[in-house]
Amino acid sequence: MTRSHHDIDNWTLTTPAARSQNGVVASQHRVAAQAGAAQLDAGGNAIDAIVATAYALNAVEPWMSGLGGSGFMVIWLAKEQHAVALDFQGTLAGDTRLEDYPVDPNLPATPMGFPGVVDNANIEGYRSITVPGAVAGLDHALSRFGSRSRNDVMTPAIQLAERGLQVDWFTSLQIGVCARTLARDPMSASIYLPGGHPATPESRLRIPNLAGTLREIAAGGAETFYRGALAERIVSDLQAGGSRISREDFAACEVFEYAPMVAEHRGYTLYTPGEVSGGLRQREMLAHTFEAIPTPPESPTPATWVAYAEALEACWRQHKIRTGVLPPRAGPVDGENGACTSSMSSVDAEGNMVALTYTLLNRFGSGVTLPSTGMLMNDSVSYFDPRPGYPTTMAGGKRVNSSNMCPTVAVRDGEARFSVGASGGNLIMPAVTQGAALMMDFGMNLEEAVHHPRLDASYRGSVRVDPRFEPATLKRLGERFELEIAQQLVFPKLYACVSAVSRDPETGECLGLNDPTQTICGGAAPARFDLDPLG
């Protein structure tokens, strides 16, 4: 059976790549990418660039990630010929109680596939918030592997926060989609819903206290955020709103630095954060693909896409069994459309390369903006199962141990060739892995791989395909799967939002670009960060 939804919009989608021999940055917001690329221009490295980009997103794309979020980073250190993974995922309050999250069978499952709970307490409001790891992770990366000062790296983010969020139609769309959740929180409503309605294009939103919070972090780093004066204000706001998070929970936040998970494919070594990320599914998908296609043809064929879809279905089924979403012999369960997270990549002239993905989980996270800091907070409690007895069951102090995020760095012959990541919940790993596979299996360059049609499969009962595929491919897939033919759109995001960079070690040319459906995305080459032309 085939369901067709491809007659909605009429678009021809392309996106330009940033090019430079001195490095590039790719981000879901081009201004944030420019903030990162300015670090390269000032003599910094790829780690400086990625941290600057991540902080800048607080001011230009606050609905996807930020100080109140958590995530993963993979770093390739060119001189040391060594890869490092950072896990700065969130943790539940030490006093977390299952009775705070009674299952409501009338509500849909969370984005992770777990049951909904009464009053959406695991996805909206103060009880949905975990201790955020973002500041710990970014500060750790910068102090361990960066070359510039925290103040230098964070200056563009502070400038952007002082300027305020310039609203365009895309911003209005993001706010409108989440208006009901934002309306629940007085602070968020006052910022994003002026007069009770989503902010309109050509207006400017001020996020109270955000610039000051960024300045405090620039001065005191993770220490003040988790154990100092800033931590005291954050926890005070959280507890006033009904969260069980304590000062002790904040003080206990830590970053895990470790050797990444490795996957070998067609002469490449791929590094990901491992089993708690989408990395294990990526490795399983590539292993299935290699078995099905030991020697790839010159270009993808219908059989290629059947093999990719079958591999994705198999690895997703195993993942759902491991996390308790499925019993071992159960059939598919419905999935969701992509809606969350921010991914970015950077590379410098020396060949250092970084892939970073971090998130508030859902768009606008919990919908809560903390009054004293301007921080929009995550809803990462929904990473956990409210039912007892599962691997991901809620428990006091438990760390997020199952994520879709899949930042990937690919190395060949001792040189980092590309890094790729994506946003979009369950859609992340299929998008990242297909892009990587197209480059490794068929020798596509980054532009070709990012612009190529993709499919999405996550063992949910159907396979979604882009109508730009050749008719023979659609026919072959339709003989094997129930198809949902759906074009790539700005909204809803049906195939994830990919961000990636590449570097040719022979010429030194670096490329950076993003998913063509996201109008605010962009790559940036090294240049001075000048706020004036931005308004």
Short mmCIF file of C-alpha atoms in Angstrom, two decimals:
data_model
loop_
_atom_site.label_atom_id
_atom_site.label_comp_id
_atom_site.label_asym_id
_atom_site.label_seq_id
_atom_site.Cartn_x
_atom_site.Cartn_y
_atom_site.Cartn_z
CA MET A 1 0.00 0.00 0.00
CA THR A 2 1.24 3.50 -0.83
CA ARG A 3 0.08 6.76 0.70
CA SER A 4 0.99 9.87 -1.24
CA HIS A 5 1.33 13.34 0.28
CA HIS A 6 3.65 14.94 -2.26
CA ASP A 7 1.21 17.35 -3.92
CA ILE A 8 1.30 19.96 -1.13
CA ASP A 9 4.04 22.43 -2.05
CA ASN A 10 5.96 23.26 -5.21
CA TRP A 11 9.62 23.74 -4.35
CA THR A 12 12.99 23.14 -5.94
CA LEU A 13 15.34 22.95 -2.98
CA THR A 14 19.05 23.67 -3.03
CA THR A 15 21.40 25.23 -0.52
CA PRO A 16 24.85 26.73 -1.16
CA ALA A 17 27.97 25.41 0.54
CA ALA A 18 30.47 27.58 2.34
CA ARG A 19 33.98 26.95 1.01
CA SER A 20 37.38 27.79 2.41
CA GLN A 21 40.84 26.35 2.87
CA ASN A 22 40.93 27.86 6.35
CA GLY A 23 38.02 25.86 7.75
CA VAL A 24 34.24 26.22 7.83
CA VAL A 25 31.33 25.92 10.23
CA ALA A 26 27.82 24.58 9.50
CA SER A 27 24.90 25.28 11.78
CA GLN A 28 21.12 25.29 11.82
CA HIS A 29 21.32 29.08 11.98
CA ARG A 30 23.71 30.85 9.64
CA VAL A 31 24.37 33.72 12.08
CA ALA A 32 25.48 31.21 14.71
CA ALA A 33 27.73 29.63 12.08
CA GLN A 34 29.21 33.08 11.41
CA ALA A 35 29.89 33.48 15.14
CA GLY A 36 31.77 30.19 15.05
CA ALA A 37 33.66 30.95 11.85
CA ALA A 38 34.85 34.22 13.39
CA GLN A 39 36.87 32.15 15.86
CA LEU A 40 38.70 30.53 12.95
CA ASP A 41 39.33 33.97 11.47
CA ALA A 42 40.86 35.08 14.79
CA GLY A 43 43.25 32.11 14.84
CA GLY A 44 41.13 29.70 16.84
CA ASN A 45 40.54 26.03 16.13
CA ALA A 46 37.50 23.91 15.30
CA ILE A 47 36.67 23.44 18.99
CA ASP A 48 36.61 27.19 19.61
CA ALA A 49 34.35 27.51 16.57
CA ILE A 50 31.86 24.89 17.64
CA VAL A 51 31.56 26.25 21.18
CA ALA A 52 31.00 29.80 19.89
CA THR A 53 28.33 28.48 17.52
CA ALA A 54 26.57 26.55 20.25
CA TYR A 55 26.42 29.54 22.58
CA ALA A 56 25.22 31.85 19.80
CA LEU A 57 22.25 29.58 19.15
CA ASN A 58 20.82 30.65 22.54
CA ALA A 59 20.11 34.05 21.01
CA VAL A 60 19.09 33.15 17.45
CA GLU A 61 17.51 29.68 17.66
CA PRO A 62 16.44 29.33 21.31
CA TRP A 63 13.66 26.85 20.57
CA MET A 64 16.00 23.99 19.66
CA SER A 65 18.93 24.06 22.09
CA GLY A 66 20.73 26.19 24.61
CA LEU A 67 21.98 26.58 28.16
CA GLY A 68 19.03 24.56 29.43
CA GLY A 69 19.82 21.57 27.20
CA SER A 70 22.19 18.60 26.97
CA GLY A 71 23.95 16.60 24.29
CA PHE A 72 27.00 14.94 22.76
CA MET A 73 30.17 16.02 20.97
CA VAL A 74 32.73 14.10 18.91
CA ILE A 75 36.15 15.69 18.31
CA TRP A 76 38.91 14.61 15.93
CA LEU A 77 42.29 15.94 17.01
CA ALA A 78 44.41 16.01 13.86
CA LYS A 79 47.86 16.32 15.41
CA GLU A 80 47.24 13.55 17.94
CA GLN A 81 45.42 11.34 15.37
CA HIS A 82 42.88 10.75 18.09
CA ALA A 83 39.09 10.98 18.52
CA VAL A 84 37.29 11.96 21.71
CA ALA A 85 33.61 11.77 22.65
CA LEU A 86 31.91 13.97 25.24
CA ASP A 87 28.63 12.98 26.88
CA PHE A 88 27.00 15.90 28.65
CA GLN A 89 23.52 14.46 28.92
CA GLY A 90 21.05 15.54 31.57
CA THR A 91 20.17 13.81 34.83
CA LEU A 92 16.98 13.43 36.77
CA ALA A 93 16.54 15.13 40.12
CA GLY A 94 17.81 13.02 42.99
CA ASP A 95 14.33 13.15 44.53
CA THR A 96 12.54 12.01 41.35
CA ARG A 97 9.39 10.03 42.18
CA LEU A 98 7.39 7.86 39.81
CA GLU A 99 4.18 8.90 41.53
CA ASP A 100 4.69 12.40 40.10
CA TYR A 101 4.20 10.91 36.61
CA PRO A 102 1.06 8.72 36.58
CA VAL A 103 0.43 7.21 33.15
CA ASP A 104 -2.54 8.63 31.24
CA PRO A 105 -3.63 6.09 28.58
CA ASN A 106 -5.59 8.79 26.76
CA LEU A 107 -2.45 10.75 25.89
CA PRO A 108 -0.07 9.97 23.01
CA ALA A 109 3.37 8.55 23.62
CA THR A 110 6.34 10.88 24.15
CA PRO A 111 8.81 11.44 21.28
CA MET A 112 10.89 8.58 22.72
CA GLY A 113 7.94 6.18 22.55
CA PHE A 114 7.11 6.07 26.26
CA PRO A 115 3.58 6.53 27.68
CA GLY A 116 2.12 9.96 28.21
CA VAL A 117 1.40 11.03 31.77
CA VAL A 118 -1.26 13.11 33.51
CA ASP A 119 -1.10 16.81 32.58
CA ASN A 120 1.84 16.07 30.25
CA ALA A 121 4.06 16.44 33.31
CA ASN A 122 6.93 14.59 31.61
CA ILE A 123 6.98 16.88 28.54
CA GLU A 124 5.70 20.28 29.72
CA GLY A 125 6.36 22.45 32.71
CA TYR A 126 8.81 22.35 35.59
CA ARG A 127 8.45 18.64 36.39
CA SER A 128 9.68 17.76 32.87
CA ILE A 129 13.11 19.37 33.40
CA THR A 130 16.38 17.51 34.01
CA VAL A 131 19.66 19.01 35.20
CA PRO A 132 21.09 20.46 31.94
CA GLY A 133 24.58 19.38 30.88
CA ALA A 134 25.19 21.85 28.05
CA VAL A 135 27.31 24.40 29.91
CA ALA A 136 29.39 21.63 31.48
CA GLY A 137 29.99 20.04 28.08
CA LEU A 138 30.85 23.24 26.24
CA ASP A 139 33.12 24.47 29.02
CA HIS A 140 34.87 21.10 29.18
CA ALA A 141 35.47 21.04 25.42
CA LEU A 142 36.83 24.57 25.38
CA SER A 143 39.13 24.18 28.36
CA ARG A 144 40.48 20.79 27.24
CA PHE A 145 40.77 21.26 23.48
CA GLY A 146 40.13 24.90 22.59
CA SER A 147 42.73 27.60 22.06
CA ARG A 148 40.88 30.85 22.83
CA SER A 149 39.49 32.32 26.04
CA ARG A 150 35.93 31.71 27.11
CA ASN A 151 35.22 35.42 26.94
CA ASP A 152 36.47 35.68 23.35
CA VAL A 153 34.49 32.67 22.25
CA MET A 154 31.26 33.83 23.94
CA THR A 155 31.38 37.49 22.91
CA PRO A 156 29.27 37.00 19.73
CA ALA A 157 26.59 35.16 21.71
CA ILE A 158 26.47 37.97 24.27
CA GLN A 159 26.20 40.59 21.52
CA LEU A 160 23.37 38.68 19.87
CA ALA A 161 21.51 38.28 23.17
CA GLU A 162 21.84 42.02 23.81
CA ARG A 163 20.46 42.77 20.35
CA GLY A 164 17.46 40.50 20.84
CA LEU A 165 15.85 37.83 18.70
CA GLN A 166 14.91 39.17 15.28
CA VAL A 167 11.64 37.55 14.27
CA ASP A 168 11.13 36.29 10.72
CA TRP A 169 8.41 34.05 9.33
CA PHE A 170 10.33 30.93 10.35
CA THR A 171 10.55 32.13 13.95
CA SER A 172 6.82 32.91 13.95
CA LEU A 173 6.16 29.38 12.69
CA GLN A 174 8.22 27.82 15.50
CA ILE A 175 6.44 29.89 18.12
CA GLY A 176 3.00 29.22 16.64
CA VAL A 177 3.50 25.47 16.65
CA CYS A 178 4.24 25.57 20.40
CA ALA A 179 1.97 28.45 21.43
CA ARG A 180 -0.19 26.29 23.72
CA THR A 181 2.83 25.01 25.67
CA LEU A 182 4.43 28.46 25.85
CA ALA A 183 1.18 29.95 27.13
CA ARG A 184 1.40 27.71 30.22
CA ASP A 185 4.50 29.53 31.45
CA PRO A 186 4.12 33.23 32.32
CA MET A 187 7.71 34.12 31.46
CA SER A 188 7.72 32.29 28.12
CA ALA A 189 4.33 33.75 27.23
CA SER A 190 5.54 37.27 27.93
CA ILE A 191 8.53 36.78 25.60
CA TYR A 192 7.18 34.74 22.70
CA LEU A 193 3.44 35.52 22.80
CA PRO A 194 3.21 39.32 23.07
CA GLY A 195 -0.40 40.34 23.44
CA GLY A 196 -1.32 36.65 23.67
CA HIS A 197 -0.29 35.86 20.09
CA PRO A 198 2.87 34.50 18.44
CA ALA A 199 5.40 37.22 17.71
CA THR A 200 5.09 38.49 14.17
CA PRO A 201 7.83 38.89 11.53
CA GLU A 202 9.91 42.06 11.58
CA SER A 203 9.54 42.40 15.34
CA ARG A 204 12.31 41.88 17.86
CA LEU A 205 12.05 39.85 21.07
CA ARG A 206 14.05 40.59 24.17
CA ILE A 207 14.85 37.61 26.39
CA PRO A 208 15.28 39.18 29.83
CA ASN A 209 18.53 38.36 31.65
CA LEU A 210 19.90 36.05 28.92
CA ALA A 211 22.80 38.35 28.01
CA GLY A 212 23.68 38.73 31.68
CA THR A 213 23.62 34.98 32.18
CA LEU A 214 25.95 34.49 29.23
CA ARG A 215 28.29 37.12 30.69
CA GLU A 216 28.36 35.28 34.02
CA ILE A 217 29.23 32.04 32.26
CA ALA A 218 31.93 33.80 30.23
CA ALA A 219 33.45 35.01 33.49
CA GLY A 220 32.98 31.96 35.72
CA GLY A 221 32.34 29.02 33.43
CA ALA A 222 30.74 25.78 34.55
CA GLU A 223 31.78 26.41 38.15
CA THR A 224 29.40 29.33 38.61
CA PHE A 225 26.67 27.63 36.58
CA TYR A 226 26.63 24.45 38.67
CA ARG A 227 28.06 25.42 42.02
CA GLY A 228 28.13 29.21 42.30
CA ALA A 229 25.83 32.21 42.45
CA LEU A 230 24.26 31.43 39.09
CA ALA A 231 23.42 27.89 40.22
CA GLU A 232 21.69 29.30 43.27
CA ARG A 233 19.39 31.47 41.17
CA ILE A 234 18.67 28.68 38.67
CA VAL A 235 17.72 26.18 41.35
CA SER A 236 15.65 28.77 43.20
CA ASP A 237 13.60 29.38 40.05
CA LEU A 238 13.24 25.65 39.39
CA GLN A 239 12.01 24.87 42.89
CA ALA A 240 9.62 27.83 42.89
CA GLY A 241 8.02 26.30 39.79
CA GLY A 242 7.64 22.85 41.32
CA SER A 243 10.80 21.06 40.19
CA ARG A 244 12.50 18.63 42.60
CA ILE A 245 15.98 19.57 41.30
CA SER A 246 18.30 20.65 44.13
CA ARG A 247 21.62 22.47 44.51
CA GLU A 248 23.19 19.08 45.15
CA ASP A 249 21.83 17.80 41.82
CA PHE A 250 23.40 20.75 40.01
CA ALA A 251 26.72 20.39 41.81
CA ALA A 252 26.89 16.71 40.85
CA CYS A 253 26.67 17.38 37.09
CA GLU A 254 29.62 15.89 35.22
CA VAL A 255 30.89 15.42 31.69
CA PHE A 256 31.98 11.99 30.51
CA GLU A 257 35.02 12.07 28.22
CA TYR A 258 35.78 8.74 26.58
CA ALA A 259 36.87 6.90 23.46
CA PRO A 260 34.06 7.08 20.89
CA MET A 261 32.26 4.08 19.45
CA VAL A 262 33.91 2.94 16.22
CA ALA A 263 32.34 1.65 13.03
CA GLU A 264 34.43 0.57 10.03
CA HIS A 265 32.88 0.94 6.57
CA ARG A 266 34.50 0.95 3.10
CA GLY A 267 37.87 2.08 4.45
CA TYR A 268 36.42 4.79 6.70
CA THR A 269 36.39 4.83 10.49
CA LEU A 270 33.31 6.49 11.91
CA TYR A 271 33.29 7.86 15.44
CA THR A 272 30.07 8.38 17.41
CA PRO A 273 29.20 8.80 21.11
CA GLY A 274 28.22 5.15 21.39
CA GLU A 275 25.40 3.05 22.79
CA VAL A 276 23.63 5.84 24.68
CA SER A 277 23.38 7.81 21.41
CA GLY A 278 22.26 6.79 17.93
CA GLY A 279 25.75 5.43 17.31
CA LEU A 280 24.99 1.77 17.96
CA ARG A 281 22.06 1.86 15.53
CA GLN A 282 24.33 3.55 12.98
CA ARG A 283 26.93 0.81 13.30
CA GLU A 284 24.26 -1.89 13.00
CA MET A 285 22.72 -0.20 9.94
CA LEU A 286 26.08 0.00 8.17
CA ALA A 287 26.85 -3.64 8.99
CA HIS A 288 23.51 -4.72 7.49
CA THR A 289 24.20 -2.59 4.43
CA PHE A 290 27.69 -4.05 3.92
CA GLU A 291 26.29 -7.56 4.12
CA ALA A 292 23.56 -6.75 1.59
CA ILE A 293 25.88 -4.77 -0.74
CA PRO A 294 29.43 -6.14 -0.43
CA THR A 295 30.49 -4.27 -3.57
CA PRO A 296 28.46 -1.14 -4.34
CA PRO A 297 27.54 -0.27 -7.93
CA GLU A 298 28.78 3.02 -9.41
CA SER A 299 25.66 4.85 -8.25
CA PRO A 300 22.65 3.97 -6.07
CA THR A 301 20.10 1.59 -7.59
CA PRO A 302 16.61 0.60 -6.46
CA ALA A 303 18.20 -2.38 -4.71
CA THR A 304 20.46 0.04 -2.79
CA TRP A 305 17.49 1.82 -1.27
CA VAL A 306 15.75 -1.43 -0.40
CA ALA A 307 18.93 -2.50 1.39
CA TYR A 308 19.17 0.82 3.25
CA ALA A 309 15.51 0.62 4.31
CA GLU A 310 15.81 -2.98 5.45
CA ALA A 311 18.93 -2.14 7.44
CA LEU A 312 17.22 0.80 9.14
CA GLU A 313 14.16 -1.28 9.98
CA ALA A 314 16.31 -4.02 11.51
CA CYS A 315 18.47 -1.74 13.67
CA TRP A 316 15.46 0.25 14.87
CA ARG A 317 13.61 -2.90 15.85
CA GLN A 318 16.56 -3.99 17.99
CA HIS A 319 16.78 -0.55 19.56
CA LYS A 320 13.11 -0.56 20.52
CA ILE A 321 13.52 -3.97 22.08
CA ARG A 322 16.58 -2.84 24.03
CA THR A 323 14.81 0.21 25.44
CA GLY A 324 11.61 -1.63 26.34
CA VAL A 325 9.41 0.15 23.80
CA LEU A 326 8.84 -3.25 22.16
CA PRO A 327 8.77 -6.77 23.55
CA PRO A 328 11.04 -9.08 21.51
CA ARG A 329 8.31 -10.43 19.23
CA ALA A 330 6.16 -7.33 18.84
CA GLY A 331 5.35 -5.53 15.62
CA PRO A 332 6.10 -1.93 14.64
CA VAL A 333 4.94 1.10 16.60
CA ASP A 334 4.15 4.54 15.26
CA GLY A 335 6.90 7.15 15.23
CA GLU A 336 6.85 10.93 15.14
CA ASN A 337 7.88 13.73 12.84
CA GLY A 338 11.13 15.54 13.56
CA ALA A 339 10.73 18.61 15.71
CA CYS A 340 13.71 19.27 17.89
CA THR A 341 17.45 19.61 18.57
CA SER A 342 20.29 21.55 16.93
CA SER A 343 23.28 20.03 15.16
CA MET A 344 26.47 21.73 14.01
CA SER A 345 29.88 20.81 12.63
CA SER A 346 33.22 22.56 12.25
CA VAL A 347 36.62 21.96 10.68
CA ASP A 348 39.78 24.04 10.71
CA ALA A 349 42.78 24.35 8.41
CA GLU A 350 44.79 21.87 10.48
CA GLY A 351 42.17 19.15 9.99
CA ASN A 352 40.64 19.20 13.47
CA MET A 353 36.95 18.38 13.09
CA VAL A 354 33.97 18.46 15.45
CA ALA A 355 30.38 17.23 15.36
CA LEU A 356 28.06 18.53 18.10
CA THR A 357 24.40 17.83 18.69
CA TYR A 358 22.55 19.24 21.67
CA THR A 359 18.92 19.71 22.49
CA LEU A 360 16.06 20.90 24.64
CA LEU A 361 14.40 17.67 23.39
CA ASN A 362 11.05 18.97 22.14
CA ARG A 363 10.78 22.30 20.34
CA PHE A 364 10.96 24.94 23.10
CA GLY A 365 11.68 22.11 25.53
CA SER A 366 9.48 22.25 28.60
CA GLY A 367 8.13 25.64 27.54
CA VAL A 368 9.63 27.08 30.75
CA THR A 369 11.85 30.18 30.74
CA LEU A 370 13.52 30.73 34.11
CA PRO A 371 12.78 34.31 35.23
CA SER A 372 16.14 35.19 36.77
CA THR A 373 18.34 33.86 33.93
CA GLY A 374 16.31 33.91 30.68
CA MET A 375 17.14 30.23 30.15
CA LEU A 376 14.67 28.13 28.19
CA MET A 377 14.66 24.72 29.84
CA ASN A 378 14.59 21.17 28.48
CA ASP A 379 11.85 18.56 28.84
CA SER A 380 14.28 15.65 29.01
CA VAL A 381 12.26 13.80 31.65
CA SER A 382 10.45 12.43 28.59
CA TYR A 383 13.62 10.47 27.75
CA PHE A 384 12.57 8.21 30.64
CA ASP A 385 9.86 5.58 31.03
CA PRO A 386 7.25 6.38 33.72
CA ARG A 387 6.57 2.65 34.14
CA PRO A 388 8.67 0.60 36.57
CA GLY A 389 10.99 -2.20 35.50
CA TYR A 390 12.45 -0.95 32.20
CA PRO A 391 16.03 0.01 31.24
CA THR A 392 14.98 3.63 30.93
CA THR A 393 12.63 3.78 33.94
CA MET A 394 12.80 7.03 35.91
CA ALA A 395 15.01 6.93 39.00
CA GLY A 396 16.57 9.63 41.15
CA GLY A 397 19.84 10.93 39.73
CA LYS A 398 19.62 8.74 36.63
CA ARG A 399 21.40 10.01 33.54
CA VAL A 400 19.79 10.04 30.09
CA ASN A 401 20.87 6.68 28.64
CA SER A 402 19.03 6.46 25.34
CA SER A 403 19.14 9.21 22.72
CA ASN A 404 18.66 9.57 18.98
CA MET A 405 21.45 12.14 18.64
CA CYS A 406 24.21 10.86 16.40
CA PRO A 407 27.06 13.34 15.80
CA THR A 408 29.56 11.54 13.58
CA VAL A 409 33.13 12.20 12.46
CA ALA A 410 34.49 10.06 9.60
CA VAL A 411 38.23 9.49 9.20
CA ARG A 412 40.13 7.84 6.36
CA ASP A 413 43.89 7.32 6.07
CA GLY A 414 44.44 9.36 9.21
CA GLU A 415 42.53 12.41 7.95
CA ALA A 416 39.08 13.60 9.05
CA ARG A 417 37.01 13.62 5.84
CA PHE A 418 33.57 14.70 7.03
CA SER A 419 31.43 15.25 10.09
CA VAL A 420 27.68 15.07 10.03
CA GLY A 421 24.81 15.34 12.47
CA ALA A 422 21.12 16.20 12.41
CA SER A 423 18.12 17.32 14.38
CA GLY A 424 14.74 15.64 14.28
CA GLY A 425 14.17 13.05 17.02
CA ASN A 426 13.71 9.57 15.58
CA LEU A 427 14.62 10.92 12.15
CA ILE A 428 18.20 11.79 13.14
CA MET A 429 20.03 8.49 12.83
CA PRO A 430 18.47 7.49 9.47
CA ALA A 431 19.35 10.87 7.95
CA VAL A 432 22.90 11.01 9.31
CA THR A 433 23.68 7.43 8.35
CA GLN A 434 22.26 7.70 4.83
CA GLY A 435 24.27 10.84 4.16
CA ALA A 436 27.42 9.13 5.41
CA ALA A 437 26.65 5.97 3.46
CA LEU A 438 26.16 7.86 0.18
CA MET A 439 29.61 9.40 0.58
CA MET A 440 31.28 6.14 1.59
CA ASP A 441 29.43 3.70 -0.68
CA PHE A 442 29.32 5.84 -3.83
CA GLY A 443 32.00 8.47 -3.45
CA MET A 444 29.53 11.36 -3.42
CA ASN A 445 30.82 14.68 -2.21
CA LEU A 446 29.12 16.49 0.65
CA GLU A 447 26.91 18.64 -1.56
CA GLU A 448 25.68 15.64 -3.53
CA ALA A 449 24.92 13.61 -0.41
CA VAL A 450 23.06 16.41 1.42
CA HIS A 451 20.94 17.20 -1.65
CA HIS A 452 20.14 13.59 -2.52
CA PRO A 453 16.62 12.29 -1.81
CA ARG A 454 16.36 10.28 1.40
CA LEU A 455 13.96 7.84 2.97
CA ASP A 456 13.04 7.42 6.61
CA ALA A 457 12.51 4.10 8.36
CA SER A 458 12.35 3.41 12.08
CA TYR A 459 10.24 0.22 12.39
CA ARG A 460 6.96 2.09 12.70
CA GLY A 461 4.87 0.22 10.12
CA SER A 462 5.73 2.24 7.03
CA VAL A 463 8.71 3.69 5.18
CA ARG A 464 8.62 7.35 4.20
CA VAL A 465 10.17 8.24 0.84
CA ASP A 466 10.89 11.42 -1.07
CA PRO A 467 8.99 11.61 -4.40
CA ARG A 468 12.17 12.86 -6.08
CA PHE A 469 13.37 9.25 -6.18
CA GLU A 470 13.33 7.60 -9.60
CA PRO A 471 10.04 5.79 -10.39
CA ALA A 472 11.88 2.45 -10.47
CA THR A 473 13.12 3.04 -6.91
CA LEU A 474 9.65 3.97 -5.67
CA LYS A 475 8.22 0.90 -7.35
CA ARG A 476 10.79 -1.44 -5.83
CA LEU A 477 10.37 0.04 -2.36
CA GLY A 478 6.59 -0.21 -2.69
CA GLU A 479 6.86 -3.91 -3.43
CA ARG A 480 8.76 -4.42 -0.18
CA PHE A 481 7.22 -1.90 2.26
CA GLU A 482 4.11 0.10 2.92
CA LEU A 483 5.19 3.48 1.59
CA GLU A 484 4.37 6.99 2.62
CA ILE A 485 5.44 9.25 -0.24
CA ALA A 486 6.03 12.66 1.25
CA GLN A 487 8.11 15.55 -0.04
CA GLN A 488 10.71 17.41 1.98
CA LEU A 489 9.09 20.42 3.62
CA VAL A 490 10.03 23.32 5.82
CA PHE A 491 7.35 22.06 8.21
CA PRO A 492 6.76 19.41 9.27
CA LYS A 493 10.32 18.14 9.05
CA LEU A 494 9.97 14.61 7.70
CA TYR A 495 13.59 13.64 6.98
CA ALA A 496 15.57 15.45 9.71
CA CYS A 497 17.74 18.55 9.32
CA VAL A 498 21.31 17.62 8.44
CA SER A 499 24.36 19.81 9.16
CA ALA A 500 27.75 18.74 7.87
CA VAL A 501 31.29 19.76 6.93
CA SER A 502 33.96 18.03 4.87
CA ARG A 503 37.66 18.49 4.14
CA ASP A 504 39.70 17.28 1.19
CA PRO A 505 43.16 16.46 2.60
CA GLU A 506 44.77 16.78 -0.85
CA THR A 507 43.58 20.30 -1.63
CA GLY A 508 42.70 21.49 1.87
CA GLU A 509 39.30 22.70 0.66
CA CYS A 510 36.64 22.65 3.37
CA LEU A 511 32.88 22.64 2.69
CA GLY A 512 30.01 23.30 5.06
CA LEU A 513 26.28 23.17 4.42
CA ASN A 514 22.92 22.25 5.84
CA ASP A 515 19.61 20.74 4.92
CA PRO A 516 18.08 22.71 2.02
CA THR A 517 14.62 22.83 3.59
CA GLN A 518 15.76 24.99 6.51
CA THR A 519 15.84 28.59 5.40
CA ILE A 520 17.79 29.89 8.41
CA CYS A 521 20.55 27.26 8.11
CA GLY A 522 23.94 27.99 6.69
CA GLY A 523 27.63 27.33 6.45
CA ALA A 524 30.18 30.06 7.12
CA ALA A 525 33.80 30.60 6.12
CA PRO A 526 36.23 32.45 8.40
CA ALA A 527 35.46 36.15 8.64
CA ARG A 528 35.19 38.82 11.30
CA PHE A 529 31.89 38.71 13.20
CA ASP A 530 30.20 42.03 12.54
CA LEU A 531 26.85 42.55 14.20
CA ASP A 532 26.04 45.84 12.43
CA PRO A 533 24.89 44.39 9.08
CA LEU A 534 22.60 42.05 11.01
CA GLY A 535 20.57 44.91 12.35
#
